[in-house]
Short mmCIF file of C-alpha atoms and ligand atoms in Angstrom, two decimals:
data_model
loop_
_atom_site.label_atom_id
_atom_site.label_comp_id
_atom_site.label_asym_id
_atom_site.label_seq_id
_atom_site.Cartn_x
_atom_site.Cartn_y
_atom_site.Cartn_z
CA MET U 1 -31.64 69.36 30.17
CA LYS U 2 -29.75 72.58 29.51
CA THR U 3 -26.68 74.18 31.06
CA ILE U 4 -25.27 77.69 30.77
CA THR U 5 -21.59 77.86 29.80
CA GLU U 6 -19.11 80.62 30.86
CA LYS U 7 -19.91 82.51 27.68
CA ASN U 8 -23.60 82.52 28.66
CA LYS U 9 -24.33 80.12 25.84
CA VAL U 10 -27.16 77.68 26.58
CA THR U 11 -26.12 74.16 25.61
CA MET U 12 -27.87 70.84 25.92
CA GLN U 13 -26.25 68.25 28.16
CA ARG U 14 -25.17 65.12 26.37
CA ILE U 15 -26.20 61.50 26.94
CA PHE U 16 -24.45 58.43 25.55
CA SER U 17 -25.56 54.80 25.63
CA GLY U 18 -24.86 51.64 23.67
CA ILE U 19 -25.74 48.00 23.22
CA GLN U 20 -23.65 45.10 21.95
CA PRO U 21 -24.79 43.48 18.70
CA SER U 22 -24.54 40.04 20.27
CA GLY U 23 -27.36 37.54 20.64
CA ASN U 24 -31.02 38.50 20.65
CA LEU U 25 -31.98 41.83 22.17
CA HIS U 26 -34.54 41.17 24.89
CA LEU U 27 -37.08 42.88 27.14
CA GLY U 28 -34.30 43.57 29.71
CA ASN U 29 -32.32 45.57 27.14
CA TYR U 30 -35.49 47.41 26.16
CA LEU U 31 -36.86 48.16 29.64
CA GLY U 32 -33.44 48.86 31.19
CA ALA U 33 -31.96 51.02 28.45
CA ILE U 34 -33.76 51.66 25.13
CA LYS U 35 -37.14 52.63 26.64
CA GLN U 36 -35.49 55.55 28.46
CA TRP U 37 -33.85 56.84 25.29
CA GLU U 38 -37.10 57.59 23.50
CA GLN U 39 -37.99 60.37 25.94
CA LEU U 40 -34.45 61.50 26.76
CA GLN U 41 -33.56 62.25 23.13
CA TYR U 42 -35.88 65.28 23.30
CA GLU U 43 -34.28 66.58 26.52
CA TYR U 44 -30.58 65.87 25.85
CA GLU U 45 -28.19 65.85 22.95
CA SER U 46 -28.24 62.10 22.45
CA ILE U 47 -25.68 59.65 21.10
CA PHE U 48 -26.68 56.00 20.73
CA CYS U 49 -23.99 53.57 19.72
CA ILE U 50 -23.85 49.95 18.59
CA VAL U 51 -20.79 48.70 20.42
CA ASP U 52 -19.50 46.04 18.05
CA LEU U 53 -15.96 46.14 19.49
CA HIS U 54 -17.42 45.15 22.85
CA ALA U 55 -19.30 42.27 21.22
CA ILE U 56 -16.02 40.73 19.95
CA THR U 57 -14.68 40.35 23.50
CA VAL U 58 -16.36 36.94 23.31
CA PRO U 59 -16.27 34.80 20.12
CA GLN U 60 -18.62 36.08 17.39
CA ASP U 61 -19.45 34.61 14.00
CA PRO U 62 -18.56 37.25 11.32
CA ILE U 63 -21.78 36.79 9.32
CA GLU U 64 -23.89 36.96 12.48
CA LEU U 65 -22.01 40.03 13.77
CA ARG U 66 -22.69 41.95 10.55
CA LYS U 67 -26.36 40.88 10.61
CA LYS U 68 -26.80 41.72 14.30
CA THR U 69 -25.15 45.14 13.93
CA LEU U 70 -27.79 46.14 11.39
CA GLU U 71 -30.55 44.48 13.42
CA VAL U 72 -29.65 46.50 16.52
CA ALA U 73 -29.74 49.73 14.48
CA LYS U 74 -33.20 48.82 13.23
CA ILE U 75 -34.33 47.94 16.76
CA TYR U 76 -33.22 51.39 17.97
CA LEU U 77 -35.26 52.98 15.18
CA ALA U 78 -38.33 50.76 15.68
CA ALA U 79 -38.22 51.54 19.42
CA GLY U 80 -38.59 55.24 18.68
CA VAL U 81 -35.06 56.60 18.38
CA ASN U 82 -35.41 59.52 15.98
CA PRO U 83 -32.34 59.95 13.74
CA ASP U 84 -33.23 63.63 13.26
CA LYS U 85 -32.84 64.12 17.01
CA ALA U 86 -30.28 61.55 18.12
CA THR U 87 -27.03 60.37 16.54
CA LEU U 88 -26.79 56.62 15.84
CA PHE U 89 -23.51 55.05 14.84
CA VAL U 90 -21.33 51.95 15.02
CA GLN U 91 -18.45 52.14 17.52
CA SER U 92 -15.79 50.67 15.18
CA GLN U 93 -16.50 53.39 12.60
CA VAL U 94 -15.02 56.06 14.88
CA LYS U 95 -11.49 54.83 15.58
CA GLU U 96 -10.93 57.33 18.39
CA HIS U 97 -12.82 54.92 20.70
CA THR U 98 -9.98 52.39 20.57
CA GLU U 99 -7.33 55.11 20.65
CA LEU U 100 -8.72 56.61 23.84
CA ALA U 101 -9.22 53.13 25.33
CA TRP U 102 -5.48 52.50 25.02
CA ILE U 103 -4.66 55.76 26.74
CA LEU U 104 -7.13 55.01 29.53
CA ASN U 105 -5.53 51.57 29.87
CA THR U 106 -2.42 53.36 31.02
CA MET U 107 -4.50 54.99 33.78
CA ALA U 108 -6.55 51.94 34.81
CA ARG U 109 -5.29 49.56 37.49
CA LEU U 110 -5.56 45.80 37.72
CA GLY U 111 -7.43 46.24 40.99
CA ASP U 112 -10.04 48.42 39.22
CA LEU U 113 -10.81 45.70 36.70
CA GLU U 114 -10.47 42.59 38.83
CA LYS U 115 -13.52 43.52 40.90
CA MET U 116 -15.88 43.88 37.92
CA THR U 117 -18.92 41.62 38.38
CA GLN U 118 -19.62 41.25 34.67
CA PHE U 119 -16.06 40.02 34.06
CA LYS U 120 -16.25 37.64 36.99
CA ASP U 121 -19.61 36.23 35.77
CA LYS U 122 -18.59 35.86 32.14
CA SER U 123 -15.08 34.54 32.79
CA ALA U 124 -16.43 31.99 35.29
CA LYS U 125 -17.91 30.16 32.29
CA SER U 126 -14.40 29.33 30.93
CA GLU U 127 -11.01 28.05 32.09
CA LYS U 128 -8.88 30.98 33.32
CA GLU U 129 -6.16 30.37 30.69
CA THR U 130 -8.69 30.80 27.89
CA VAL U 131 -10.40 34.01 29.11
CA GLY U 132 -9.73 36.86 26.65
CA VAL U 133 -7.86 40.02 27.63
CA GLY U 134 -10.51 41.99 25.72
CA LEU U 135 -13.19 40.73 28.10
CA PHE U 136 -11.10 41.89 31.06
CA ASP U 137 -10.55 45.29 29.43
CA TYR U 138 -14.20 45.73 28.36
CA PRO U 139 -14.95 48.42 31.00
CA VAL U 140 -12.00 50.58 29.87
CA LEU U 141 -13.31 50.62 26.29
CA MET U 142 -16.71 51.52 27.71
CA ALA U 143 -15.12 54.38 29.67
CA ALA U 144 -13.56 55.62 26.41
CA ASP U 145 -16.97 55.49 24.66
CA ILE U 146 -18.48 57.67 27.35
CA LEU U 147 -15.61 60.11 28.03
CA LEU U 148 -14.91 60.84 24.36
CA TYR U 149 -18.10 62.91 24.10
CA ASP U 150 -18.17 64.81 27.41
CA THR U 151 -21.18 62.72 28.36
CA ALA U 152 -23.15 64.00 31.36
CA LEU U 153 -25.56 61.06 31.71
CA VAL U 154 -25.44 57.41 30.72
CA PRO U 155 -28.90 55.75 30.67
CA VAL U 156 -28.28 52.06 31.38
CA GLY U 157 -29.51 49.08 33.35
CA GLN U 158 -28.32 48.38 36.89
CA ASP U 159 -25.71 45.85 35.70
CA GLN U 160 -23.67 48.62 34.05
CA ILE U 161 -23.44 50.97 37.06
CA GLN U 162 -20.12 49.46 38.19
CA HIS U 163 -18.65 50.16 34.74
CA ILE U 164 -19.82 53.76 34.87
CA GLU U 165 -18.17 54.10 38.25
CA LEU U 166 -14.90 53.11 36.56
CA ALA U 167 -15.45 55.73 33.82
CA ARG U 168 -15.88 58.31 36.61
CA THR U 169 -12.71 57.11 38.34
CA LEU U 170 -10.67 57.26 35.13
CA ALA U 171 -11.99 60.72 34.22
CA LYS U 172 -11.08 62.06 37.67
CA ARG U 173 -7.67 60.35 37.61
CA PHE U 174 -6.84 61.81 34.19
CA ASN U 175 -8.12 65.29 35.12
CA ALA U 176 -6.10 65.29 38.36
CA ARG U 177 -2.92 64.33 36.53
CA PHE U 178 -3.19 66.33 33.28
CA GLY U 179 -5.77 69.06 34.00
CA GLU U 180 -9.54 69.28 33.36
CA THR U 181 -10.15 67.26 30.20
CA PHE U 182 -13.09 64.94 30.76
CA THR U 183 -16.62 65.52 32.04
CA VAL U 184 -17.29 63.13 34.94
CA PRO U 185 -20.42 61.20 33.83
CA GLN U 186 -23.33 59.85 35.86
CA GLY U 187 -25.40 56.71 35.34
CA LYS U 188 -29.16 57.01 34.89
CA LEU U 189 -31.40 54.11 35.82
CA SER U 190 -35.01 53.51 34.81
CA ASP U 191 -36.98 52.65 37.98
CA GLU U 192 -38.31 49.07 37.93
CA GLY U 193 -36.83 48.36 34.51
CA ALA U 194 -33.31 48.83 35.84
CA LEU U 195 -32.89 45.12 36.39
CA ILE U 196 -35.12 42.60 34.67
CA MET U 197 -34.37 39.10 35.86
CA GLY U 198 -34.22 35.84 33.92
CA LEU U 199 -37.56 34.05 33.45
CA ASP U 200 -35.89 30.75 34.30
CA ASP U 201 -33.95 32.08 37.30
CA PRO U 202 -35.01 35.27 39.12
CA THR U 203 -31.65 35.47 40.91
CA LYS U 204 -29.80 36.25 37.64
CA LYS U 205 -30.41 39.07 35.16
CA MET U 206 -32.16 38.45 31.86
CA SER U 207 -29.27 38.06 29.45
CA LYS U 208 -28.69 37.51 25.71
CA SER U 209 -25.89 35.07 26.46
CA ALA U 210 -28.02 32.95 28.83
CA ALA U 211 -27.72 29.21 28.21
CA SER U 212 -31.45 28.76 27.65
CA GLU U 213 -33.76 30.79 25.41
CA TYR U 214 -36.35 30.41 28.17
CA ASN U 215 -34.30 32.96 30.13
CA TYR U 216 -35.49 35.89 28.03
CA ILE U 217 -38.22 37.31 25.80
CA SER U 218 -36.50 38.41 22.63
CA LEU U 219 -37.82 41.58 20.97
CA THR U 220 -38.31 39.49 17.85
CA ASP U 221 -40.21 36.61 19.51
CA GLU U 222 -43.59 35.88 17.97
CA ALA U 223 -46.75 35.81 20.12
CA GLU U 224 -46.84 31.99 20.30
CA MET U 225 -43.25 31.90 21.56
CA VAL U 226 -44.01 34.62 24.14
CA ARG U 227 -46.93 32.55 25.47
CA LYS U 228 -44.74 29.45 25.67
CA LYS U 229 -41.95 31.28 27.51
CA ILE U 230 -44.26 33.00 30.02
CA LYS U 231 -46.08 29.73 30.68
CA LYS U 232 -42.72 28.11 31.48
CA ALA U 233 -41.42 31.05 33.56
CA VAL U 234 -40.62 30.02 37.13
CA THR U 235 -42.93 31.30 39.87
CA ASP U 236 -42.68 31.25 43.66
CA SER U 237 -44.52 29.04 46.13
CA GLY U 238 -48.11 30.02 46.94
CA SER U 239 -50.71 31.22 44.47
CA GLU U 240 -51.46 34.81 45.46
CA ILE U 241 -50.45 37.63 43.08
CA VAL U 242 -48.47 39.90 45.43
CA TYR U 243 -45.51 42.18 44.82
CA SER U 244 -42.93 41.27 47.42
CA ASP U 245 -39.19 40.71 47.85
CA ASP U 246 -40.03 37.24 49.21
CA LYS U 247 -41.39 36.35 45.78
CA PRO U 248 -38.63 37.42 43.40
CA ALA U 249 -39.94 35.51 40.36
CA LEU U 250 -43.43 37.00 40.66
CA LYS U 251 -41.99 40.44 41.44
CA ASN U 252 -40.03 40.30 38.18
CA LEU U 253 -43.11 39.31 36.16
CA ILE U 254 -45.19 42.07 37.80
CA ASN U 255 -42.45 44.59 36.96
CA ILE U 256 -42.60 43.58 33.29
CA TYR U 257 -46.44 43.73 33.36
CA THR U 258 -46.35 47.20 34.97
CA LEU U 259 -43.79 48.65 32.59
CA LEU U 260 -45.51 47.41 29.44
CA SER U 261 -49.16 47.99 30.43
CA GLY U 262 -48.91 51.23 32.38
CA LYS U 263 -50.92 49.60 35.22
CA THR U 264 -49.62 50.11 38.75
CA LYS U 265 -48.59 47.20 40.99
CA GLU U 266 -51.61 47.91 43.19
CA GLU U 267 -53.96 47.75 40.19
CA ILE U 268 -52.42 44.44 39.16
CA ALA U 269 -52.74 42.99 42.69
CA LYS U 270 -56.42 44.04 42.73
CA LEU U 271 -57.09 42.67 39.26
CA TYR U 272 -55.84 39.21 40.25
CA GLN U 273 -57.35 39.02 43.72
CA GLY U 274 -58.81 35.54 44.10
CA LYS U 275 -57.24 34.42 40.81
CA GLY U 276 -54.13 32.29 40.35
CA TYR U 277 -50.84 32.31 38.45
CA GLY U 278 -52.53 30.83 35.37
CA ASP U 279 -54.77 33.86 34.74
CA PHE U 280 -51.97 36.26 35.57
CA LYS U 281 -49.53 34.57 33.19
CA ASN U 282 -52.06 34.35 30.34
CA ASP U 283 -52.71 38.09 30.59
CA LEU U 284 -49.03 38.95 30.96
CA ALA U 285 -48.24 37.02 27.77
CA GLU U 286 -50.92 39.03 25.95
CA VAL U 287 -49.55 42.33 27.35
CA ILE U 288 -46.09 41.44 26.04
CA ALA U 289 -47.37 40.17 22.68
CA ASN U 290 -49.46 43.35 22.25
CA PHE U 291 -46.41 45.48 22.94
CA LEU U 292 -44.23 43.49 20.55
CA ALA U 293 -46.67 43.32 17.59
CA PRO U 294 -46.55 47.02 16.54
CA PHE U 295 -42.86 47.19 17.42
CA GLN U 296 -42.12 44.22 15.13
CA ALA U 297 -44.29 45.72 12.36
CA ARG U 298 -42.16 48.89 12.47
CA LEU U 299 -39.00 46.78 12.53
CA LYS U 300 -40.05 44.93 9.36
CA ASN U 301 -40.55 48.20 7.51
CA ILE U 302 -37.00 49.46 8.05
CA SER U 303 -34.70 48.37 5.24
CA ASP U 304 -31.01 47.50 5.58
CA ASP U 305 -30.15 50.38 3.25
CA GLU U 306 -32.07 52.87 5.37
CA ALA U 307 -30.34 51.67 8.55
CA LEU U 308 -26.90 51.72 6.86
CA ALA U 309 -27.37 55.28 5.60
CA ILE U 310 -28.37 56.47 9.10
CA LEU U 311 -25.35 54.74 10.67
CA HIS U 312 -22.91 56.22 8.14
CA SER U 313 -24.20 59.74 8.51
CA GLY U 314 -24.16 59.31 12.32
CA ALA U 315 -20.46 58.35 12.25
CA GLU U 316 -19.65 61.31 9.94
CA LYS U 317 -21.47 63.69 12.28
CA ILE U 318 -19.89 62.43 15.48
CA ARG U 319 -16.29 61.87 14.32
CA PRO U 320 -15.18 65.54 14.58
CA LEU U 321 -16.24 65.61 18.25
CA ALA U 322 -14.17 62.51 18.97
CA GLN U 323 -11.18 63.88 17.06
CA LYS U 324 -11.32 67.16 18.97
CA LYS U 325 -11.32 65.37 22.31
CA MET U 326 -8.41 63.14 21.28
CA GLN U 327 -6.38 66.21 20.29
CA ALA U 328 -6.98 67.73 23.72
CA VAL U 329 -5.99 64.44 25.39
CA LYS U 330 -2.77 64.12 23.36
CA GLU U 331 -1.84 67.75 23.86
CA ARG U 332 -2.20 67.45 27.66
CA MET U 333 -0.18 64.22 27.71
CA GLY U 334 2.63 65.52 25.52
CA ILE U 335 1.83 63.22 22.60
CA LEU U 336 2.70 64.79 19.23
CA PHE U 337 -0.16 65.02 16.77
N1 AQP B 11 -31.64 42.17 32.48
C1 AQP B 11 -31.49 43.46 32.24
N2 AQP B 11 -32.29 44.36 32.87
C2 AQP B 11 -32.17 45.69 32.63
N3 AQP B 11 -31.27 46.20 31.76
C3 AQP B 11 -30.45 45.34 31.12
N4 AQP B 11 -29.47 45.51 30.21
C4 AQP B 11 -28.95 44.32 29.87
N5 AQP B 11 -29.58 43.34 30.52
C5 AQP B 11 -30.52 43.94 31.32
C6 AQP B 11 -29.07 46.82 29.71
O1 AQP B 11 -29.05 46.75 28.30
C7 AQP B 11 -28.01 47.59 27.82
C8 AQP B 11 -27.16 46.88 26.82
O2 AQP B 11 -26.52 45.77 27.32
P1 AQP B 11 -25.34 45.09 26.49
O3 AQP B 11 -25.85 44.27 25.40
O4 AQP B 11 -24.35 46.07 26.06
O5 AQP B 11 -24.64 44.21 27.54
P2 AQP B 11 -25.16 43.48 28.78
O6 AQP B 11 -25.52 44.44 29.85
O7 AQP B 11 -24.11 42.49 29.12
O8 AQP B 11 -26.48 42.77 28.25
P3 AQP B 11 -26.81 41.26 28.15
O9 AQP B 11 -28.17 41.07 27.62
O10 AQP B 11 -26.49 40.54 29.41
O11 AQP B 11 -25.84 40.80 27.01
P4 AQP B 11 -24.72 39.73 27.00
O12 AQP B 11 -25.35 38.50 27.51
O13 AQP B 11 -24.34 39.70 25.55
O14 AQP B 11 -23.63 40.24 27.89
C9 AQP B 11 -27.21 48.07 29.03
O15 AQP B 11 -27.64 49.37 29.36
C10 AQP B 11 -27.62 47.12 30.11
O16 AQP B 11 -27.54 47.70 31.39
#
């Protein structure tokens, strides 16, 4: 996507997206976010971040965090992110993210943050006195990630739309008070992949931090594990394979089938006419395993050193953009630099 600036210069619009290096990345992360990136990187100037500072808003083991940060980078690469096209980097390696987050904190209101569904869901798991301030402030750091780069579009899953709305609010609030500084971003959802639900509970999203591993298909699950998880996945009453809001569990499984096989919902309904959940689930498990096998083979072939080098050069490349934006922010606010 291109735009023409005042000086008649054609520039590519920018997209930004990120994932926390926490837990096991799953099909929801892939179908909601990463799958979109592969195509978008050829149409937009693309920045893909590993948001480690977001991951530490809930307790993380240091050894695991380091391991997961590299694993997420490799997953981006194995899923088709091309480091010659897109910039990949780790959030904490560009310190302007936290600097801008503090400034945006002075613009954000308690009321903005108190209504955030993700905070409400995650904090509900603990006693109020023990809920971290970082978890509460998570959406402000996310706004900083996005606004730092004049991002036009943020390809994410449905669960993040409320956070993008806050980034828009903060950009507008800052611009109104100090003059045009930030581009007001927009979220970009991927059709059916926008919200993949848990296999054990179709009323809740598939999530890395789910209590049971039967909630999700991890991108690193082996075929046998995929079969086991799909076999155990909850289904609705009845036995007909139909795509309907009355059958949320089946609807979720058909969405996954559609997105990974390229078959339409109608084709799937026809294919399983007169057959039951057993046949459908067996085939779905094979569709998933067949998608994961080549992905996992690519993943195995990416070394830690290769991933580290890509992340370091990404941070070097992106840092000047972040520094330039922070200078503009400080200048407008009257902060000496
Ligand atoms: N179930 C989902 N369906 C579609 N998209 C999803 N995403 C997450 N879950 C689903 C999208 O994946 C991207 C990265 O998410 P994240 O790791 O930064 O945080 P999250 O949204 O909180 O993801 P999880 O899996 O639920 O992680 P935990 O449990 O660690 O919080 C985002 O674009 C998100 O929309």
